[in-house]
PDB file of C-alpha atoms in Angstrom:
ATOM      1  CA  MET O   1       0.000   0.000   0.000  1.00 50.00           C
ATOM      2  CA  ARG O   2       2.836   2.396   0.741  1.00 56.00           C
ATOM      3  CA  ASP O   3       4.386   1.818  -2.672  1.00 63.00           C
ATOM      4  CA  GLN O   4       1.290   2.975  -4.549  1.00 59.00           C
ATOM      5  CA  PRO O   5       1.266   6.449  -6.040  1.00 60.00           C
ATOM      6  CA  PRO O   6      -1.068   8.966  -4.412  1.00 60.00           C
ATOM      7  CA  LEU O   7      -4.532   9.356  -5.849  1.00 53.00           C
ATOM      8  CA  PRO O   8      -4.887  12.159  -8.355  1.00 55.00           C
ATOM      9  CA  GLU O   9      -6.620  15.317  -7.212  1.00 61.00           C
ATOM     10  CA  LEU O  10     -10.221  15.363  -8.325  1.00 50.00           C
ATOM     11  CA  GLU O  11     -11.691  18.498  -9.749  1.00 53.00           C
ATOM     12  CA  PRO O  12     -14.664  19.792  -7.801  1.00 50.00           C
ATOM     13  CA  GLU O  13     -17.890  18.720  -9.420  1.00 48.00           C
ATOM     14  CA  ASP O  14     -20.920  20.841  -9.981  1.00 51.00           C
ATOM     15  CA  ASP O  15     -23.334  20.121  -7.109  1.00 50.00           C
ATOM     16  CA  SER O  16     -26.287  19.818  -9.471  1.00 52.00           C
ATOM     17  CA  ASP O  17     -24.669  16.908 -11.332  1.00 53.00           C
ATOM     18  CA  ARG O  18     -23.632  14.827  -8.343  1.00 55.00           C
ATOM     19  CA  PRO O  19     -25.746  11.712  -7.856  1.00 59.00           C
ATOM     20  CA  GLY O  20     -27.323  11.219  -4.470  1.00 62.00           C
ATOM     21  CA  ARG O  21     -27.965  14.918  -3.860  1.00 68.00           C
ATOM     22  CA  LEU O  22     -31.383  15.801  -2.494  1.00 69.00           C
ATOM     23  CA  ARG O  23     -32.790  18.881  -4.136  1.00 77.00           C
ATOM     24  CA  PRO O  24     -35.911  20.826  -3.167  1.00 81.00           C
ATOM     25  CA  VAL O  25     -39.036  20.141  -5.161  1.00 88.00           C
ATOM     26  CA  PRO O  26     -39.031  22.290  -8.301  1.00 90.00           C
ATOM     27  CA  PRO O  27     -41.673  25.034  -8.524  1.00 92.00           C
ATOM     28  CA  GLY O  28     -42.937  23.494 -11.761  1.00 94.00           C
ATOM     29  CA  ALA O  29     -43.905  20.321  -9.920  1.00 94.00           C
ATOM     30  CA  LEU O  30     -45.863  22.329  -7.349  1.00 95.00           C
ATOM     31  CA  VAL O  31     -47.653  24.253 -10.094  1.00 96.00           C
ATOM     32  CA  GLY O  32     -48.345  21.024 -11.969  1.00 96.00           C
ATOM     33  CA  TRP O  33     -49.898  19.307  -8.953  1.00 96.00           C
ATOM     34  CA  THR O  34     -51.927  22.421  -8.193  1.00 96.00           C
ATOM     35  CA  VAL O  35     -53.322  22.459 -11.729  1.00 97.00           C
ATOM     36  CA  VAL O  36     -54.122  18.727 -11.556  1.00 97.00           C
ATOM     37  CA  GLY O  37     -55.866  19.289  -8.207  1.00 96.00           C
ATOM     38  CA  LEU O  38     -57.765  22.262  -9.633  1.00 96.00           C
ATOM     39  CA  ALA O  39     -59.095  20.135 -12.493  1.00 96.00           C
ATOM     40  CA  VAL O  40     -60.026  17.246 -10.199  1.00 95.00           C
ATOM     41  CA  GLY O  41     -61.745  19.566  -7.721  1.00 93.00           C
ATOM     42  CA  TRP O  42     -63.636  21.340 -10.482  1.00 93.00           C
ATOM     43  CA  PHE O  43     -64.992  18.074 -11.909  1.00 93.00           C
ATOM     44  CA  VAL O  44     -65.968  16.534  -8.546  1.00 91.00           C
ATOM     45  CA  HIS O  45     -69.038  18.763  -8.349  1.00 85.00           C
ATOM     46  CA  PRO O  46     -70.751  17.915 -11.672  1.00 86.00           C
ATOM     47  CA  LEU O  47     -69.635  14.279 -11.730  1.00 90.00           C
ATOM     48  CA  SER O  48     -70.852  13.538  -8.205  1.00 86.00           C
ATOM     49  CA  GLU O  49     -74.206  15.205  -8.919  1.00 81.00           C
ATOM     50  CA  ARG O  50     -74.554  13.140 -12.073  1.00 87.00           C
ATOM     51  CA  TRP O  51     -73.582   9.798 -10.496  1.00 87.00           C
ATOM     52  CA  ARG O  52     -74.772  10.156  -6.894  1.00 84.00           C
ATOM     53  CA  GLY O  53     -77.424  12.805  -7.265  1.00 79.00           C
ATOM     54  CA  ALA O  54     -75.717  15.146  -4.756  1.00 80.00           C
ATOM     55  CA  ALA O  55     -72.380  16.890  -4.427  1.00 82.00           C
ATOM     56  CA  PRO O  56     -70.200  16.097  -1.407  1.00 85.00           C
ATOM     57  CA  ASN O  57     -70.293  18.370   1.603  1.00 87.00           C
ATOM     58  CA  VAL O  58     -67.037  19.805   2.916  1.00 89.00           C
ATOM     59  CA  SER O  59     -66.801  19.994   6.694  1.00 91.00           C
ATOM     60  CA  TRP O  60     -64.463  22.190   8.708  1.00 94.00           C
ATOM     61  CA  LEU O  61     -62.295  19.176   9.609  1.00 95.00           C
ATOM     62  CA  PRO O  62     -60.101  19.269   6.466  1.00 93.00           C
ATOM     63  CA  SER O  63     -59.417  22.957   7.028  1.00 95.00           C
ATOM     64  CA  VAL O  64     -58.450  22.384  10.646  1.00 97.00           C
ATOM     65  CA  ALA O  65     -56.279  19.365   9.807  1.00 97.00           C
ATOM     66  CA  LEU O  66     -54.456  21.144   6.975  1.00 97.00           C
ATOM     67  CA  LEU O  67     -54.017  24.220   9.162  1.00 97.00           C
ATOM     68  CA  PHE O  68     -52.541  22.080  11.947  1.00 97.00           C
ATOM     69  CA  VAL O  69     -50.075  20.434   9.560  1.00 97.00           C
ATOM     70  CA  GLY O  70     -49.156  23.812   8.064  1.00 97.00           C
ATOM     71  CA  VAL O  71     -48.456  25.362  11.476  1.00 97.00           C
ATOM     72  CA  PHE O  72     -46.441  22.287  12.492  1.00 97.00           C
ATOM     73  CA  LEU O  73     -44.337  22.544   9.318  1.00 97.00           C
ATOM     74  CA  LEU O  74     -43.773  26.279   9.820  1.00 97.00           C
ATOM     75  CA  PHE O  75     -42.664  25.700  13.414  1.00 97.00           C
ATOM     76  CA  THR O  76     -40.371  22.851  12.369  1.00 95.00           C
ATOM     77  CA  ALA O  77     -38.916  24.951   9.541  1.00 95.00           C
ATOM     78  CA  ARG O  78     -38.186  27.802  11.936  1.00 95.00           C
ATOM     79  CA  SER O  79     -36.507  25.590  14.530  1.00 92.00           C
ATOM     80  CA  THR O  80     -34.537  23.729  11.839  1.00 92.00           C
ATOM     81  CA  ALA O  81     -33.327  26.971  10.248  1.00 91.00           C
ATOM     82  CA  ARG O  82     -32.211  28.273  13.638  1.00 91.00           C
ATOM     83  CA  ALA O  83     -30.342  25.045  14.360  1.00 88.00           C
ATOM     84  CA  MET O  84     -28.636  25.176  10.967  1.00 86.00           C
ATOM     85  CA  ARG O  85     -27.453  28.720  11.737  1.00 84.00           C
ATOM     86  CA  GLY O  86     -25.890  27.434  14.957  1.00 82.00           C
ATOM     87  CA  GLU O  87     -28.489  28.876  17.334  1.00 80.00           C
ATOM     88  CA  GLY O  88     -29.273  25.495  18.834  1.00 77.00           C
ATOM     89  CA  GLU O  89     -28.345  21.864  18.744  1.00 82.00           C
ATOM     90  CA  ARG O  90     -28.073  20.654  15.174  1.00 83.00           C
ATOM     91  CA  PRO O  91     -30.163  17.548  14.409  1.00 82.00           C
ATOM     92  CA  PRO O  92     -28.347  14.422  13.228  1.00 83.00           C
ATOM     93  CA  GLY O  93     -28.135  13.796   9.492  1.00 80.00           C
ATOM     94  CA  HIS O  94     -30.802  11.100   9.400  1.00 85.00           C
ATOM     95  CA  GLN O  95     -33.291  13.447  11.093  1.00 88.00           C
ATOM     96  CA  MET O  96     -32.514  16.132   8.536  1.00 88.00           C
ATOM     97  CA  VAL O  97     -33.195  13.677   5.711  1.00 87.00           C
ATOM     98  CA  ASN O  98     -36.452  12.638   7.401  1.00 91.00           C
ATOM     99  CA  ARG O  99     -37.511  16.276   7.678  1.00 92.00           C
ATOM    100  CA  PHE O 100     -36.584  16.896   4.065  1.00 92.00           C
ATOM    101  CA  VAL O 101     -38.597  13.920   2.815  1.00 92.00           C
ATOM    102  CA  LEU O 102     -41.568  14.896   4.991  1.00 94.00           C
ATOM    103  CA  ALA O 103     -41.387  18.437   3.634  1.00 95.00           C
ATOM    104  CA  ARG O 104     -41.241  17.262   0.033  1.00 95.00           C
ATOM    105  CA  ALA O 105     -44.244  14.970   0.463  1.00 95.00           C
ATOM    106  CA  CYS O 106     -46.241  17.664   2.255  1.00 96.00           C
ATOM    107  CA  ALA O 107     -45.383  20.236  -0.413  1.00 97.00           C
ATOM    108  CA  LEU O 108     -46.695  18.040  -3.223  1.00 97.00           C
ATOM    109  CA  VAL O 109     -49.784  16.892  -1.318  1.00 97.00           C
ATOM    110  CA  GLY O 110     -50.479  20.426  -0.112  1.00 97.00           C
ATOM    111  CA  ALA O 111     -50.271  21.775  -3.664  1.00 97.00           C
ATOM    112  CA  PHE O 112     -52.675  19.085  -4.893  1.00 98.00           C
ATOM    113  CA  PHE O 113     -55.143  19.738  -2.051  1.00 97.00           C
ATOM    114  CA  ALA O 114     -54.914  23.507  -2.511  1.00 97.00           C
ATOM    115  CA  GLY O 115     -55.814  23.096  -6.160  1.00 97.00           C
ATOM    116  CA  GLY O 116     -58.488  20.501  -5.422  1.00 96.00           C
ATOM    117  CA  TYR O 117     -60.296  22.537  -2.794  1.00 96.00           C
ATOM    118  CA  ALA O 118     -59.933  25.726  -4.847  1.00 96.00           C
ATOM    119  CA  GLY O 119     -61.390  23.959  -7.890  1.00 95.00           C
ATOM    120  CA  TYR O 120     -64.288  22.616  -5.848  1.00 94.00           C
ATOM    121  CA  ALA O 121     -64.922  26.094  -4.400  1.00 94.00           C
ATOM    122  CA  LEU O 122     -64.829  27.688  -7.857  1.00 93.00           C
ATOM    123  CA  SER O 123     -67.297  25.126  -9.164  1.00 90.00           C
ATOM    124  CA  TRP O 124     -69.877  26.561  -6.738  1.00 87.00           C
ATOM    125  CA  VAL O 125     -69.498  30.185  -7.850  1.00 89.00           C
ATOM    126  CA  GLY O 126     -72.837  31.366  -9.229  1.00 82.00           C
ATOM    127  CA  ASP O 127     -74.629  28.144  -8.300  1.00 77.00           C
ATOM    128  CA  GLU O 128     -78.131  28.643  -6.876  1.00 75.00           C
ATOM    129  CA  ALA O 129     -78.167  25.439  -4.778  1.00 74.00           C
ATOM    130  CA  GLY O 130     -79.133  25.769  -1.134  1.00 76.00           C
ATOM    131  CA  LEU O 131     -75.730  24.842   0.300  1.00 83.00           C
ATOM    132  CA  ALA O 132     -73.626  26.402  -2.481  1.00 81.00           C
ATOM    133  CA  THR O 133     -72.336  29.294  -0.361  1.00 86.00           C
ATOM    134  CA  ASP O 134     -71.530  26.989   2.542  1.00 89.00           C
ATOM    135  CA  ARG O 135     -69.625  24.585   0.301  1.00 90.00           C
ATOM    136  CA  LEU O 136     -67.786  27.456  -1.380  1.00 91.00           C
ATOM    137  CA  LEU O 137     -66.653  28.999   1.928  1.00 93.00           C
ATOM    138  CA  ARG O 138     -65.557  25.717   3.498  1.00 95.00           C
ATOM    139  CA  SER O 139     -63.703  24.634   0.361  1.00 95.00           C
ATOM    140  CA  ALA O 140     -61.990  28.017   0.113  1.00 96.00           C
ATOM    141  CA  ALA O 141     -60.912  27.779   3.763  1.00 96.00           C
ATOM    142  CA  ALA O 142     -59.467  24.312   3.122  1.00 97.00           C
ATOM    143  CA  ALA O 143     -57.650  25.634   0.039  1.00 97.00           C
ATOM    144  CA  VAL O 144     -56.080  28.456   2.068  1.00 97.00           C
ATOM    145  CA  ALA O 145     -55.015  25.979   4.775  1.00 97.00           C
ATOM    146  CA  ALA O 146     -53.493  23.739   2.086  1.00 97.00           C
ATOM    147  CA  VAL O 147     -51.541  26.711   0.713  1.00 97.00           C
ATOM    148  CA  LEU O 148     -50.215  27.331   4.243  1.00 97.00           C
ATOM    149  CA  MET O 149     -49.210  23.666   4.430  1.00 97.00           C
ATOM    150  CA  THR O 150     -47.381  23.957   1.097  1.00 97.00           C
ATOM    151  CA  VAL O 151     -45.569  27.129   2.153  1.00 97.00           C
ATOM    152  CA  GLY O 152     -44.515  25.527   5.447  1.00 97.00           C
ATOM    153  CA  ALA O 153     -43.264  22.450   3.615  1.00 96.00           C
ATOM    154  CA  VAL O 154     -41.237  24.485   1.123  1.00 96.00           C
ATOM    155  CA  LEU O 155     -39.697  26.520   3.949  1.00 95.00           C
ATOM    156  CA  LEU O 156     -38.802  23.307   5.799  1.00 95.00           C
ATOM    157  CA  GLU O 157     -37.196  21.934   2.641  1.00 94.00           C
ATOM    158  CA  ARG O 158     -35.105  25.082   2.337  1.00 92.00           C
ATOM    159  CA  ALA O 159     -34.165  24.959   6.021  1.00 91.00           C
ATOM    160  CA  CYS O 160     -32.766  21.438   5.590  1.00 87.00           C
ATOM    161  CA  ARG O 161     -30.250  22.536   2.955  1.00 81.00           C
ATOM    162  CA  THR O 162     -26.562  22.513   3.845  1.00 69.00           C
ATOM    163  CA  ARG O 163     -23.571  24.041   2.145  1.00 60.00           C
ATOM    164  CA  SER O 164     -21.235  21.654   0.360  1.00 54.00           C
ATOM    165  CA  ASP O 165     -18.308  22.877   2.501  1.00 48.00           C
ATOM    166  CA  ASP O 166     -20.270  22.351   5.715  1.00 53.00           C
ATOM    167  CA  PRO O 167     -18.408  19.940   8.029  1.00 51.00           C
ATOM    168  CA  GLY O 168     -21.697  18.473   9.263  1.00 50.00           C
ATOM    169  CA  THR O 169     -22.546  17.001   5.865  1.00 47.00           C
TER     170      THR O 169
END
């Protein structure tokens, strides 16, 4: 082993080309899932009336659940960002990966739900049905809560990023 020549110096690679790097979800994916959710939400109203005879009711529970997840993600993003700046104990690497994966999943699901609830709310605009206003308001509230969840998830994703020269990576 001692008689072998030293390994050649490797040129630094571009971080975007290195395999195994976790990157935040691209904005195009979030927009795409929002548009898919918007279309699905828009078509739930007429299709359910045609097949079941009545459109589904939206309770306050989805809004509360999405709001809870959004606040949790915002809190976790804030504490993670502070820890990454050295203002607290830095989480181990596996916890950072877990947070990153959770954030990515919540960002995509939140974008889909935001679009879905917004599409369902928009499908009730101008409708003269008895519960149209109620369904519109509850769906809009759920859409806003889903947007909060998406924002919290994106912020948590960004908080989990490390510099390539960081000794903790």
